[in-house]
Coordinates of C-alpha atoms and ligand atoms in Angstrom, one line a residue:
M1 CA -48.8 84.1 254.3
R2 CA -45.3 85.5 254.7
S3 CA -44.4 85.1 251.0
Y4 CA -43.3 88.6 250.4
H5 CA -40.6 87.8 248.0
T6 CA -42.6 88.5 244.9
A7 CA -44.3 91.7 244.1
S8 CA -47.6 90.1 243.4
S9 CA -47.8 88.5 246.8
L10 CA -46.8 91.7 248.5
L11 CA -49.6 93.5 246.7
A12 CA -52.0 90.8 247.8
L13 CA -50.8 91.2 251.3
L14 CA -51.3 95.0 251.1
G15 CA -54.7 94.4 249.6
G16 CA -55.6 92.2 252.5
F17 CA -54.5 94.8 255.0
Q18 CA -56.5 97.4 253.2
Y19 CA -59.5 95.2 253.3
A20 CA -59.0 94.4 256.9
L21 CA -58.7 98.0 257.9
G22 CA -61.4 99.2 255.6
E23 CA -61.1 101.6 252.8
E24 CA -60.9 105.3 253.7
L25 CA -62.8 108.1 252.1
S26 CA -60.7 109.8 249.5
D27 CA -60.9 113.0 247.4
A28 CA -59.6 111.0 244.4
P29 CA -60.7 107.3 245.0
P30 CA -59.6 104.6 242.6
A31 CA -61.8 104.5 239.5
K32 CA -63.5 101.2 240.7
D33 CA -64.7 103.0 243.8
F34 CA -65.7 106.3 242.2
L35 CA -69.4 107.1 242.0
R36 CA -70.0 110.8 241.4
R37 CA -68.3 114.2 241.6
A38 CA -70.1 117.5 241.2
G39 CA -69.7 121.2 241.8
A40 CA -65.9 121.4 241.2
S41 CA -64.4 124.3 239.3
P42 CA -61.6 123.6 236.8
T43 CA -58.9 125.5 234.9
L44 CA -56.0 124.7 232.7
I45 CA -52.6 126.2 233.5
G46 CA -49.6 125.1 231.5
N47 CA -49.6 121.3 231.4
Y48 CA -52.0 120.8 234.2
V49 CA -55.7 120.9 234.8
Y50 CA -56.6 121.9 238.3
F51 CA -59.9 121.7 239.9
D52 CA -61.2 122.7 243.2
G53 CA -64.2 122.3 245.4
G54 CA -67.3 120.2 245.0
E55 CA -68.4 116.9 246.5
I56 CA -67.7 113.3 245.8
S57 CA -69.4 110.0 246.4
Q58 CA -67.7 106.6 246.4
L59 CA -67.8 103.0 247.4
L60 CA -66.1 102.0 250.6
D61 CA -65.3 98.3 250.8
G62 CA -67.7 97.9 247.8
K63 CA -70.6 99.6 249.5
T64 CA -72.3 102.9 249.1
L65 CA -72.6 105.1 252.1
K66 CA -76.3 105.2 251.9
E67 CA -76.8 103.9 255.4
S68 CA -74.5 106.4 256.8
K69 CA -75.5 110.0 257.4
R70 CA -74.6 111.2 254.0
S71 CA -73.5 109.5 250.7
S72 CA -71.4 112.4 249.4
N73 CA -68.5 114.2 251.1
A74 CA -66.8 117.5 250.6
V75 CA -63.7 117.2 248.5
N76 CA -61.0 118.6 250.8
S77 CA -58.1 118.7 248.3
T78 CA -57.4 120.6 245.2
I79 CA -56.8 118.2 242.4
S80 CA -54.5 118.3 239.4
I81 CA -54.2 116.2 236.3
D82 CA -51.1 116.0 234.1
M83 CA -52.0 116.9 230.6
S84 CA -48.6 116.6 229.1
K85 CA -49.2 112.9 228.4
S86 CA -52.1 111.0 227.0
W87 CA -54.3 109.1 229.4
T88 CA -57.5 107.1 229.8
A89 CA -60.1 108.2 232.2
S90 CA -60.1 105.0 234.1
E91 CA -56.4 105.1 234.7
V92 CA -55.4 108.7 234.9
T93 CA -53.9 109.7 238.3
L94 CA -55.6 112.5 240.1
R95 CA -53.1 114.3 242.3
T96 CA -54.4 115.8 245.5
I97 CA -53.0 119.0 246.9
E98 CA -53.6 120.3 250.4
R99 CA -56.2 122.9 250.8
P100 CA -56.1 124.9 254.0
W101 CA -59.8 125.9 254.4
P102 CA -63.2 124.2 254.3
S103 CA -64.2 123.1 250.9
K104 CA -67.1 124.7 248.9
S105 CA -69.1 123.8 245.8
N106 CA -69.9 125.9 242.8
Q107 CA -67.2 128.4 243.3
A108 CA -66.3 131.1 240.7
L109 CA -62.8 130.4 239.4
W110 CA -60.6 133.1 237.7
T111 CA -57.3 132.3 236.1
D112 CA -54.3 134.6 235.4
Q113 CA -52.4 132.6 232.9
E114 CA -49.5 135.1 232.9
T115 CA -48.6 134.4 236.5
G116 CA -49.9 130.8 236.7
T117 CA -52.4 131.6 239.4
F118 CA -56.1 131.2 240.0
W119 CA -58.6 132.5 242.5
V120 CA -61.7 130.9 243.8
W121 CA -64.5 132.9 245.3
G122 CA -68.1 132.4 246.5
G123 CA -69.9 129.1 246.3
K124 CA -71.8 127.0 248.7
W125 CA -70.4 125.8 252.1
I126 CA -70.8 122.1 251.8
G127 CA -73.1 120.9 254.5
G128 CA -73.5 124.5 255.6
K129 CA -70.6 124.0 258.0
N130 CA -67.6 126.1 258.9
M131 CA -68.9 129.1 257.2
V132 CA -66.9 132.3 257.4
P133 CA -67.3 135.9 256.2
N134 CA -66.3 136.7 252.6
E135 CA -62.9 135.4 251.6
I136 CA -61.1 135.0 248.3
W137 CA -58.3 132.4 248.0
K138 CA -55.5 132.3 245.5
F139 CA -53.7 129.3 244.2
T140 CA -50.1 129.7 242.9
T141 CA -49.1 126.8 240.7
D142 CA -45.6 125.5 240.8
G143 CA -45.3 124.3 237.1
N144 CA -45.3 120.7 238.2
G145 CA -48.9 120.0 239.0
G146 CA -48.7 121.3 242.5
G147 CA -48.9 124.7 244.1
R148 CA -49.9 126.6 247.2
W149 CA -53.0 128.3 248.5
A150 CA -53.0 131.7 250.3
K151 CA -55.8 134.0 251.3
E152 CA -55.9 137.0 248.9
I153 CA -56.2 140.5 250.3
P154 CA -58.5 142.6 248.0
A155 CA -57.3 146.1 247.3
N156 CA -60.6 147.5 248.4
P157 CA -61.6 145.4 251.4
G158 CA -64.5 147.7 252.3
L159 CA -66.4 146.9 249.2
F160 CA -65.3 143.3 249.3
N161 CA -66.5 142.7 252.8
D162 CA -69.9 144.1 251.8
L163 CA -70.3 141.8 248.8
E164 CA -72.9 139.1 249.1
Q165 CA -71.6 135.6 249.3
Y166 CA -73.4 133.6 246.7
E167 CA -73.1 130.7 244.2
H168 CA -74.4 130.0 240.7
G169 CA -72.9 133.1 239.1
A170 CA -71.8 132.7 235.5
W171 CA -68.0 133.1 235.8
A172 CA -65.3 133.7 233.2
N173 CA -62.2 135.8 232.9
T174 CA -60.2 137.8 230.5
A175 CA -56.4 138.1 230.8
T176 CA -56.9 140.7 233.6
T177 CA -60.5 140.5 234.9
G178 CA -62.7 137.9 236.4
F179 CA -66.4 138.2 236.2
S180 CA -69.3 136.6 238.1
I181 CA -72.6 137.4 236.5
G182 CA -75.8 137.0 238.5
G183 CA -76.0 134.2 241.1
M184 CA -77.9 133.1 244.1
A185 CA -77.3 133.8 247.8
S186 CA -78.8 131.6 250.5
G187 CA -78.2 130.1 253.9
W188 CA -75.7 127.8 252.2
T189 CA -73.6 130.6 250.9
K190 CA -73.6 133.0 253.9
K191 CA -73.8 132.2 257.5
Y192 CA -77.2 132.9 259.1
R193 CA -78.6 134.2 255.9
G194 CA -82.3 133.9 256.3
G195 CA -83.6 133.6 252.8
N196 CA -82.6 132.9 249.2
Q197 CA -82.1 135.8 247.0
V198 CA -81.0 136.1 243.4
I199 CA -78.0 138.5 242.9
P200 CA -78.5 141.3 240.4
G201 CA -75.8 142.5 238.1
M202 CA -72.3 141.2 238.1
V203 CA -69.1 141.4 240.1
A204 CA -65.7 142.0 238.6
F205 CA -62.3 141.2 240.1
N206 CA -59.2 142.7 238.6
M207 CA -56.6 140.0 239.0
K208 CA -53.7 142.5 238.6
T209 CA -54.9 145.2 240.9
K210 CA -57.0 143.1 243.2
V211 CA -59.8 145.5 243.0
F212 CA -63.3 144.2 243.3
Q213 CA -66.3 145.9 241.8
N214 CA -70.0 145.5 242.2
G215 CA -71.4 146.6 238.9
T216 CA -74.9 147.1 240.2
T217 CA -74.5 149.4 243.2
A218 CA -76.3 152.4 241.9
F219 CA -78.8 150.8 239.7
S220 CA -82.3 149.5 239.7
P221 CA -84.5 148.0 238.5
F222 CA -82.8 145.0 237.3
D223 CA -83.3 141.8 235.6
T224 CA -81.5 139.0 237.2
L225 CA -79.7 135.9 236.2
A226 CA -78.9 132.7 238.1
A227 CA -77.2 129.5 237.1
A228 CA -76.0 130.7 233.7
S229 CA -72.6 130.0 232.1
A230 CA -70.2 132.4 230.6
Q231 CA -67.3 132.1 228.2
F232 CA -64.7 134.6 227.3
V233 CA -64.0 134.7 223.6
P234 CA -60.8 136.6 222.9
T235 CA -61.3 136.5 219.1
F236 CA -63.7 139.3 218.4
G237 CA -63.8 143.0 219.2
A238 CA -61.0 145.2 220.5
N239 CA -61.1 143.5 224.0
G240 CA -62.7 140.2 223.2
L241 CA -66.3 139.4 224.3
V242 CA -67.9 137.6 227.3
M243 CA -70.7 135.4 226.1
V244 CA -73.4 134.7 228.6
F245 CA -75.6 131.6 228.1
G246 CA -78.8 130.3 229.6
G247 CA -79.8 130.5 233.2
L248 CA -82.9 132.0 234.6
A249 CA -84.3 135.4 235.5
L250 CA -85.8 135.3 239.1
P251 CA -87.4 138.0 241.1
V252 CA -85.2 139.9 243.5
A253 CA -88.1 141.1 245.6
S254 CA -89.5 137.7 246.5
E255 CA -88.3 134.3 247.3
P256 CA -86.8 132.9 244.1
K257 CA -88.4 129.6 242.9
W258 CA -86.3 127.8 240.3
E259 CA -89.0 126.1 238.5
T260 CA -90.8 129.3 237.6
G261 CA -87.7 131.2 236.7
I262 CA -87.8 132.8 233.3
P263 CA -85.3 131.1 231.0
Y264 CA -82.9 133.1 229.0
D265 CA -83.1 131.2 225.7
L266 CA -80.1 130.1 223.7
R267 CA -81.3 131.7 220.5
N268 CA -81.1 135.4 221.4
L269 CA -77.6 135.5 222.8
T270 CA -76.1 138.1 225.0
F271 CA -72.5 139.2 225.2
F272 CA -70.5 142.2 226.4
D273 CA -67.2 143.9 226.0
P274 CA -65.2 143.2 229.2
E275 CA -63.6 146.6 229.1
T276 CA -66.2 149.0 227.9
K277 CA -69.0 146.8 229.3
D278 CA -71.0 147.5 226.2
A279 CA -73.5 144.8 225.8
Y280 CA -75.0 143.3 222.6
W281 CA -77.3 140.6 221.5
Q282 CA -77.5 138.5 218.3
I283 CA -80.0 135.9 217.2
A284 CA -78.4 132.5 216.5
S285 CA -79.5 130.0 213.9
G286 CA -79.1 126.3 213.4
T287 CA -80.2 123.8 216.0
I288 CA -80.9 125.9 219.1
P289 CA -80.3 124.1 222.4
P290 CA -83.6 123.9 224.3
S291 CA -84.2 125.9 227.4
P292 CA -84.7 126.4 230.3
R293 CA -81.2 125.3 230.8
S294 CA -79.0 125.9 233.8
Q295 CA -75.9 124.3 235.4
F296 CA -74.6 123.1 232.0
C297 CA -71.0 123.5 230.9
V298 CA -69.3 125.5 228.2
A299 CA -65.7 125.6 226.8
G300 CA -64.3 126.8 223.6
F301 CA -61.4 127.1 221.1
E302 CA -60.2 129.5 218.6
N303 CA -60.0 128.0 215.2
S304 CA -57.5 128.3 212.3
D305 CA -60.0 130.4 210.3
G306 CA -60.1 133.2 212.8
G307 CA -63.3 132.0 214.4
Y308 CA -64.3 130.5 217.7
E309 CA -66.4 127.5 218.6
I310 CA -68.0 126.8 222.0
L311 CA -69.2 123.5 223.2
L312 CA -72.3 123.6 225.4
S313 CA -73.1 120.3 227.2
G314 CA -75.8 119.0 229.4
G315 CA -77.5 121.0 232.2
Y316 CA -80.7 121.0 234.1
N317 CA -84.2 122.1 233.2
H318 CA -85.6 123.4 236.4
R319 CA -89.1 123.8 235.0
D320 CA -89.5 120.2 233.9
K321 CA -87.0 118.7 236.3
Y322 CA -85.0 117.2 233.5
Y323 CA -81.3 116.6 233.2
Y324 CA -80.1 117.2 229.7
G325 CA -77.8 114.8 227.8
D326 CA -77.4 116.8 224.6
S327 CA -74.5 118.9 223.4
Y328 CA -74.1 121.6 220.9
I329 CA -71.4 123.7 219.3
L330 CA -71.9 127.4 218.8
S331 CA -69.8 128.6 215.9
L332 CA -68.7 132.3 215.8
P333 CA -68.7 134.6 214.0
G334 CA -71.7 132.9 212.3
F335 CA -73.8 132.4 215.5
V336 CA -74.8 129.0 214.3
W337 CA -75.6 126.1 216.6
T338 CA -74.8 122.6 215.6
R339 CA -76.1 119.6 217.6
V340 CA -73.3 117.1 218.2
P341 CA -73.7 113.6 219.6
D342 CA -74.9 113.0 223.1
S343 CA -72.3 111.9 225.6
P344 CA -72.5 108.1 226.0
A345 CA -71.7 108.8 229.7
G346 CA -75.3 110.1 230.1
N347 CA -77.2 113.1 231.1
R348 CA -75.7 115.4 233.6
A349 CA -75.7 118.8 235.3
Y350 CA -73.4 120.5 237.8
H351 CA -70.4 119.4 235.8
H352 CA -67.7 121.7 234.5
C353 CA -65.8 121.8 231.2
V354 CA -62.4 123.0 230.4
S355 CA -60.5 123.3 227.1
V356 CA -57.5 121.0 226.9
G357 CA -55.0 119.5 224.4
K358 CA -55.5 121.8 221.5
R359 CA -59.0 120.7 220.6
Q360 CA -60.5 118.6 223.3
V361 CA -63.0 119.6 226.0
L362 CA -62.6 117.8 229.3
S363 CA -65.9 117.5 231.3
I364 CA -65.5 117.0 235.0
G365 CA -68.1 115.4 237.2
G366 CA -71.8 116.0 237.1
T367 CA -74.9 114.3 238.5
K368 CA -78.1 113.2 236.8
G369 CA -80.4 112.8 239.7
P370 CA -81.0 113.9 243.2
G371 CA -78.9 111.1 244.7
W372 CA -75.3 110.4 244.8
D373 CA -75.3 106.6 244.6
D374 CA -75.6 106.0 240.9
A375 CA -72.2 105.3 239.5
D376 CA -71.2 107.7 236.7
L377 CA -70.6 105.9 233.4
A378 CA -67.7 108.2 232.9
P379 CA -64.7 106.7 234.8
Q380 CA -63.7 109.1 237.6
G381 CA -66.4 111.4 236.2
L382 CA -64.0 112.4 233.4
T383 CA -65.1 112.4 229.7
L384 CA -63.7 114.2 226.7
F385 CA -65.1 115.7 223.5
D386 CA -63.0 116.2 220.3
M387 CA -64.2 119.4 218.8
T388 CA -63.0 118.5 215.3
D389 CA -64.1 114.9 215.1
L390 CA -67.3 115.8 217.1
K391 CA -66.8 112.6 219.2
W392 CA -67.0 111.8 222.9
K393 CA -64.2 109.6 224.2
D394 CA -62.8 108.3 227.4
S395 CA -59.2 109.1 226.7
Y396 CA -57.2 112.3 226.4
D397 CA -54.8 112.7 223.4
A398 CA -51.9 114.9 224.3
D399 CA -50.7 114.8 220.7
A400 CA -54.0 116.0 219.1
A401 CA -53.6 118.1 216.0
A402 CA -54.4 121.8 216.0
Y403 CA -58.1 122.6 216.2
E404 CA -59.9 123.0 213.0
R405 CA -63.6 123.4 212.5
A406 CA -65.6 120.2 211.8
P407 CA -66.2 119.9 208.1
D408 CA -70.0 120.6 208.4
I409 CA -69.4 123.8 210.3
K410 CA -66.8 124.8 207.7
T411 CA -69.3 124.2 205.0
W412 CA -71.7 126.6 206.6
Y413 CA -69.2 129.4 206.2
T414 CA -68.4 128.6 202.5
N415 CA -71.9 127.8 201.2
G416 CA -73.3 131.3 201.6
S417 CA -75.0 130.8 205.0
F418 CA -72.6 133.2 206.7
D419 CA -73.3 136.0 204.2
A420 CA -77.0 135.6 204.9
V421 CA -76.7 136.3 208.7
E422 CA -79.1 139.1 209.8
W423 CA -77.1 141.1 212.2
S424 CA -78.9 142.7 215.1
S425 CA -77.1 146.0 214.6
D426 CA -74.3 147.5 212.7
S427 CA -72.1 147.5 215.7
V428 CA -72.6 143.8 216.2
Q429 CA -71.9 143.2 212.5
R430 CA -68.7 145.3 212.9
L431 CA -67.6 143.1 215.8
F432 CA -67.9 139.9 213.8
V433 CA -67.5 140.8 210.1
T434 CA -64.9 143.0 208.5
K435 CA -66.0 145.7 206.2
S436 CA -65.2 143.9 203.0
T437 CA -68.4 142.0 203.2
T438 CA -70.5 145.0 203.8
D439 CA -70.8 148.4 202.3
S440 CA -68.6 151.2 203.3
Q441 CA -68.2 151.7 207.0
D442 CA -66.3 154.2 208.9
P443 CA -63.2 152.4 210.1
A444 CA -62.9 154.8 213.0
Q445 CA -66.2 153.5 214.3
D446 CA -65.3 149.9 213.8
P447 CA -64.0 148.5 217.0
G448 CA -63.3 145.2 215.2
S449 CA -61.1 146.2 212.4
S450 CA -59.0 149.2 213.1
T451 CA -56.2 148.4 210.7
T452 CA -56.9 145.8 208.1
S453 CA -59.8 144.5 206.3
T454 CA -59.8 140.8 205.5
P455 CA -62.3 138.7 203.6
S456 CA -65.3 137.5 205.5
P457 CA -65.7 135.8 207.8
S458 CA -63.0 137.8 209.4
A459 CA -62.6 137.7 213.1
S460 CA -59.1 138.6 212.3
V461 CA -59.2 141.2 214.9
K462 CA -57.4 139.5 217.7
P463 CA -56.6 141.8 220.6
E464 CA -52.9 141.1 220.2
S465 CA -52.3 144.1 222.3
S466 CA -54.8 143.0 224.9
T467 CA -53.6 145.8 227.1
P468 CA -55.9 146.0 230.0
V469 CA -57.9 149.2 229.7
A470 CA -58.3 150.9 233.0
A471 CA -62.0 150.4 233.1
I472 CA -62.0 148.4 236.3
A473 CA -58.4 148.9 237.1
G474 CA -56.4 151.2 239.3
G475 CA -58.7 151.4 242.2
V476 CA -61.1 153.8 240.6
V477 CA -64.0 152.3 242.3
G478 CA -66.9 154.6 242.5
G479 CA -65.2 156.8 240.0
V480 CA -65.9 157.4 236.3
A481 CA -65.0 153.8 235.4
G482 CA -67.3 152.5 238.1
I483 CA -70.1 154.5 236.8
A484 CA -69.4 153.3 233.3
L485 CA -69.5 149.7 234.5
I486 CA -72.7 150.3 236.3
G487 CA -74.2 151.9 233.3
A488 CA -73.1 149.1 231.1
V489 CA -74.4 146.5 233.4
A490 CA -77.6 148.4 233.5
W491 CA -77.7 148.2 229.8
L492 CA -76.9 144.6 229.7
L493 CA -79.6 143.8 232.2
L494 CA -82.2 146.1 230.8
R495 CA -81.7 144.6 227.4
R496 CA -82.5 141.3 228.9
R497 CA -85.6 142.4 230.6
R498 CA -88.7 141.0 229.2
N499 CA -92.3 141.9 229.8
R500 CA -92.4 143.9 233.0
N501 CA -96.1 143.9 233.5
A502 CA -96.5 140.4 234.9
T503 CA -97.3 140.2 238.5
P504 CA -95.1 138.2 240.7
G505 CA -96.4 134.8 241.5
P506 CA -96.1 133.1 244.9
F507 CA -92.7 131.8 245.8
P508 CA -93.5 129.4 248.6
G509 CA -90.3 127.5 248.4
S510 CA -87.3 126.8 246.3
E511 CA -86.1 123.5 245.1
D512 CA -83.1 122.3 243.3
A513 CA -82.5 119.2 241.4
Y514 CA -79.1 118.6 242.8
S515 CA -80.3 117.4 246.1
D516 CA -79.6 114.6 248.5
G517 CA -77.9 115.0 251.8
H518 CA -79.1 115.7 255.2
Y519 CA -77.2 118.7 256.4
A520 CA -78.6 122.1 256.6
P521 CA -76.9 125.4 257.0
E522 CA -76.8 126.7 260.5
V523 CA -79.7 129.0 260.0
V524 CA -81.8 126.1 259.2
K525 CA -80.7 124.0 262.1
A526 CA -82.3 126.6 264.3
N527 CA -85.6 126.2 262.6
P528 CA -88.0 123.3 263.1
T529 CA -89.7 123.7 259.8
V530 CA -86.8 122.3 257.9
T531 CA -87.8 119.5 255.6
P532 CA -85.8 116.4 256.4
G533 CA -83.6 115.5 253.5
A534 CA -83.4 119.0 252.3
S535 CA -80.5 119.7 250.0
P536 CA -77.2 121.0 251.0
L537 CA -76.4 121.4 247.4
G538 CA -79.4 123.2 246.1
F539 CA -82.0 125.4 247.4
K540 CA -84.5 123.0 248.8
T541 CA -83.0 123.9 252.1
G542 CA -85.9 124.8 254.2
V543 CA -84.3 128.2 254.5
V544 CA -87.0 129.5 252.4
E545 CA -89.7 128.2 254.6
L546 CA -88.6 129.9 257.8
T547 CA -91.6 130.7 259.8
S548 CA -89.6 132.8 262.2
Q549 CA -86.4 134.3 261.2
P550 CA -83.3 133.5 263.3
S551 CA -82.6 136.5 265.5
H552 CA -79.0 136.7 264.6
A553 CA -77.7 140.1 264.0
E554 CA -76.2 139.1 260.7
L555 CA -79.6 138.1 259.4
D556 CA -79.9 139.1 255.8
V557 CA -81.2 142.5 255.1
G558 CA -81.4 142.1 251.4
A559 CA -84.2 139.6 251.5
T560 CA -86.8 142.2 252.0
P561 CA -86.0 144.8 249.3
T562 CA -88.2 147.8 249.3
N563 CA -87.7 149.0 245.8
P564 CA -91.1 149.1 244.3
L565 CA -89.7 149.3 240.8
L566 CA -88.5 145.7 240.9
H567 CA -90.5 143.6 238.5
Y568 CA -90.8 140.0 237.7
S569 CA -90.3 139.2 234.1
A570 CA -92.9 137.3 232.2
P571 CA -92.2 134.3 230.1
V572 CA -91.6 135.3 226.5
E573 CA -90.1 133.8 223.4
M574 CA -91.1 130.3 224.4
D575 CA -91.2 129.7 220.7
A576 CA -87.5 130.2 220.7
T577 CA -87.1 127.0 222.6
P578 CA -88.8 124.6 220.2
I579 CA -87.7 121.3 221.6
R580 CA -89.6 120.4 224.7
Y581 CA -88.4 117.6 226.9
Ligands
LIG1 C1 -63.6 116.2 254.0 O1 -63.6 116.7 255.3 C2 -64.8 116.6 256.0 C3 -64.6 117.3 257.3 O2 -63.5 116.8 258.0 C4 -65.1 115.1 256.2 O3 -66.3 115.0 256.8 C5 -65.2 114.5 254.8 O4 -65.4 113.1 254.9 C6 -63.9 114.8 254.0 N1 -64.1 114.3 252.6 C7 -63.5 113.2 252.2 C8 -63.8 112.9 250.7 O5 -62.7 112.6 252.8
LIG2 C1 -74.2 144.7 244.4 O1 -75.0 145.8 244.7 C2 -76.4 145.6 244.6 C3 -77.1 146.9 244.8 O2 -76.7 147.4 246.1 C4 -76.8 144.5 245.5 O3 -78.2 144.2 245.3 C5 -76.1 143.3 245.2 O4 -76.4 142.2 246.1 C6 -74.6 143.5 245.2 N1 -73.9 142.4 244.8 C7 -73.1 141.7 245.6 C8 -72.4 140.5 245.0 O5 -72.9 142.0 246.7
LIG3 C1 -74.7 125.1 204.2 O1 -74.1 124.1 205.0 C2 -74.8 123.9 206.2 C3 -73.9 123.0 207.1 O2 -73.5 121.9 206.3 C4 -76.1 123.3 205.9 O3 -76.8 123.1 207.1 C5 -76.9 124.3 205.1 O4 -78.2 123.8 204.8 C6 -76.1 124.7 203.8 N1 -76.8 125.8 203.2 C7 -76.9 125.9 201.9 C8 -77.6 127.1 201.4 O5 -76.4 125.1 201.1
LIG4 C1 -83.0 139.8 222.1 O1 -82.9 140.1 223.5 C2 -82.7 141.5 223.7 C3 -82.7 141.7 225.2 O2 -81.6 141.0 225.7 C4 -83.9 142.3 223.2 O3 -83.7 143.7 223.3 C5 -84.0 142.0 221.7 O4 -85.2 142.6 221.2 C6 -84.1 140.5 221.5 N1 -84.2 140.3 220.1 C7 -85.2 139.6 219.5 C8 -85.1 139.5 218.0 O5 -86.1 139.1 220.1

């Protein structure tokens, strides 16, 4: 028993103590104890992936926590992974970093690579506890996988304090500006909020000037968007483009119900210029990912041919209550989707993806059911996809070669398919094709190729001088730039509007797939109609079934909009989603 002179017996002794004392909950448990992680938001800065927020479930002393009050727990640390060395998912060390405020799920995360900082904003208060008014937090990395959190002070606190607190916005950022497009506010996102409401328009945060903007303040009617994903593509146009994928349109004027949300399909794709806010659409070809699809992940790489490819993986179908296990690559400039192998780690939603190691996508977390007790087949919830080999794997290769398009996707560009693309407009064509493929165009009007013309497919128009235009900079909120933003968002949203003649259906309640748990936000606790077992993670919160509203002064005012112009969009283009699960 006292044989501590060898390392192995010392380890055995420690193991015995650990067993005797019982294992403790951890934000990064050993792989053998890990069950599920979901709702974390990642980024890559230098040699480190950081992720923040979300929940985790794990075995303690070999048992799930099913009998206890709750089988998942808030992740209270920020986590980093060293990407300078190769690793396997079952063995990689997750470093935990202290986090000085209560954790949230589904936060927007914006990264300033130049200063090695990122911000998290919005999201859901896990368990509906410790909710505070609007805050934005900033993490400054130290270059060694650590860093420090501090509360950020927005340059325009008045507007900031009035912003809704919400989750399920589609977030992405350029070198200067973070966006959160659409989203959903509820009793889980804002203290005492009495109802769920979809967030129209989008919010922008200038990471350099710290100015927040609400791009919808003077505009209605809207279409809305919730639970979509966004990807910034720096490769095309003068300022790059923000691509917005999937998600649902939900009525602003009545209680949103996920399953009847109108899906934005993945055939007719929307994107906008992050500076001018000019919005565009283009019909994609190839194997279109089925929709409705929400809570999926996207991540992308620029390739050596001057194009850009985006992986889209998994997600949830709210209509049919189905977790997707499929994955696709969208290749630009061709707007062609290619289906790639399904992840062997299984179907999932509420995961997040981040581009790492030249050509690999790291997928973090995800669930595939309402519970938390089914062990993820991906060790520690981590799985990787090689964008060139088109293979899922459970290890990270720090020495991977530079990204190149997979051969089949390459072929598509060389066998004439690219030349056959029907562009939605001349301006979209100019964004993605240089003039040499088309007839004479006025170079002055071509935002994509101001100086050179290269052979198609071009995309040679990198914004080398990606100088931030002052569109949302400089504190000009409410000024000309603000109006331009509003107008552009109006355009973006109007373009996405479908048939406006449909009548709103009843929205008796809201339900989310990602449900388990037994906590309720405080507004619900006050109400006896709460369904037991309602979700802290989704919207089946009971909040929506309030028979009498809490009488708190902060009770939401936005839940009863009076604008008669608000319309609910009807389902259209269902033929654009040919595969039905
Ligand atoms: C995070 O903190 C909360 C509140 O203290 C606690 O209930 C929860 O168990 C913690 N999570 C983990 C994984 O330890
Ligand atoms: C932005 O303003 C619009 C219109 O006033 C409002 O409906 C929306 O909730 C605001 N967005 C946020 C995030 O506060
Ligand atoms: C071109 O290549 C793509 C991808 O390999 C293929 O799907 C398509 O059918 C080919 N088209 C022609 C015209 O050969
Ligand atoms: C694509 O969607 C836009 C709205 O976002 C719409 O104006 C356009 O007509 C659609 N294109 C097609 C071919 O359906």
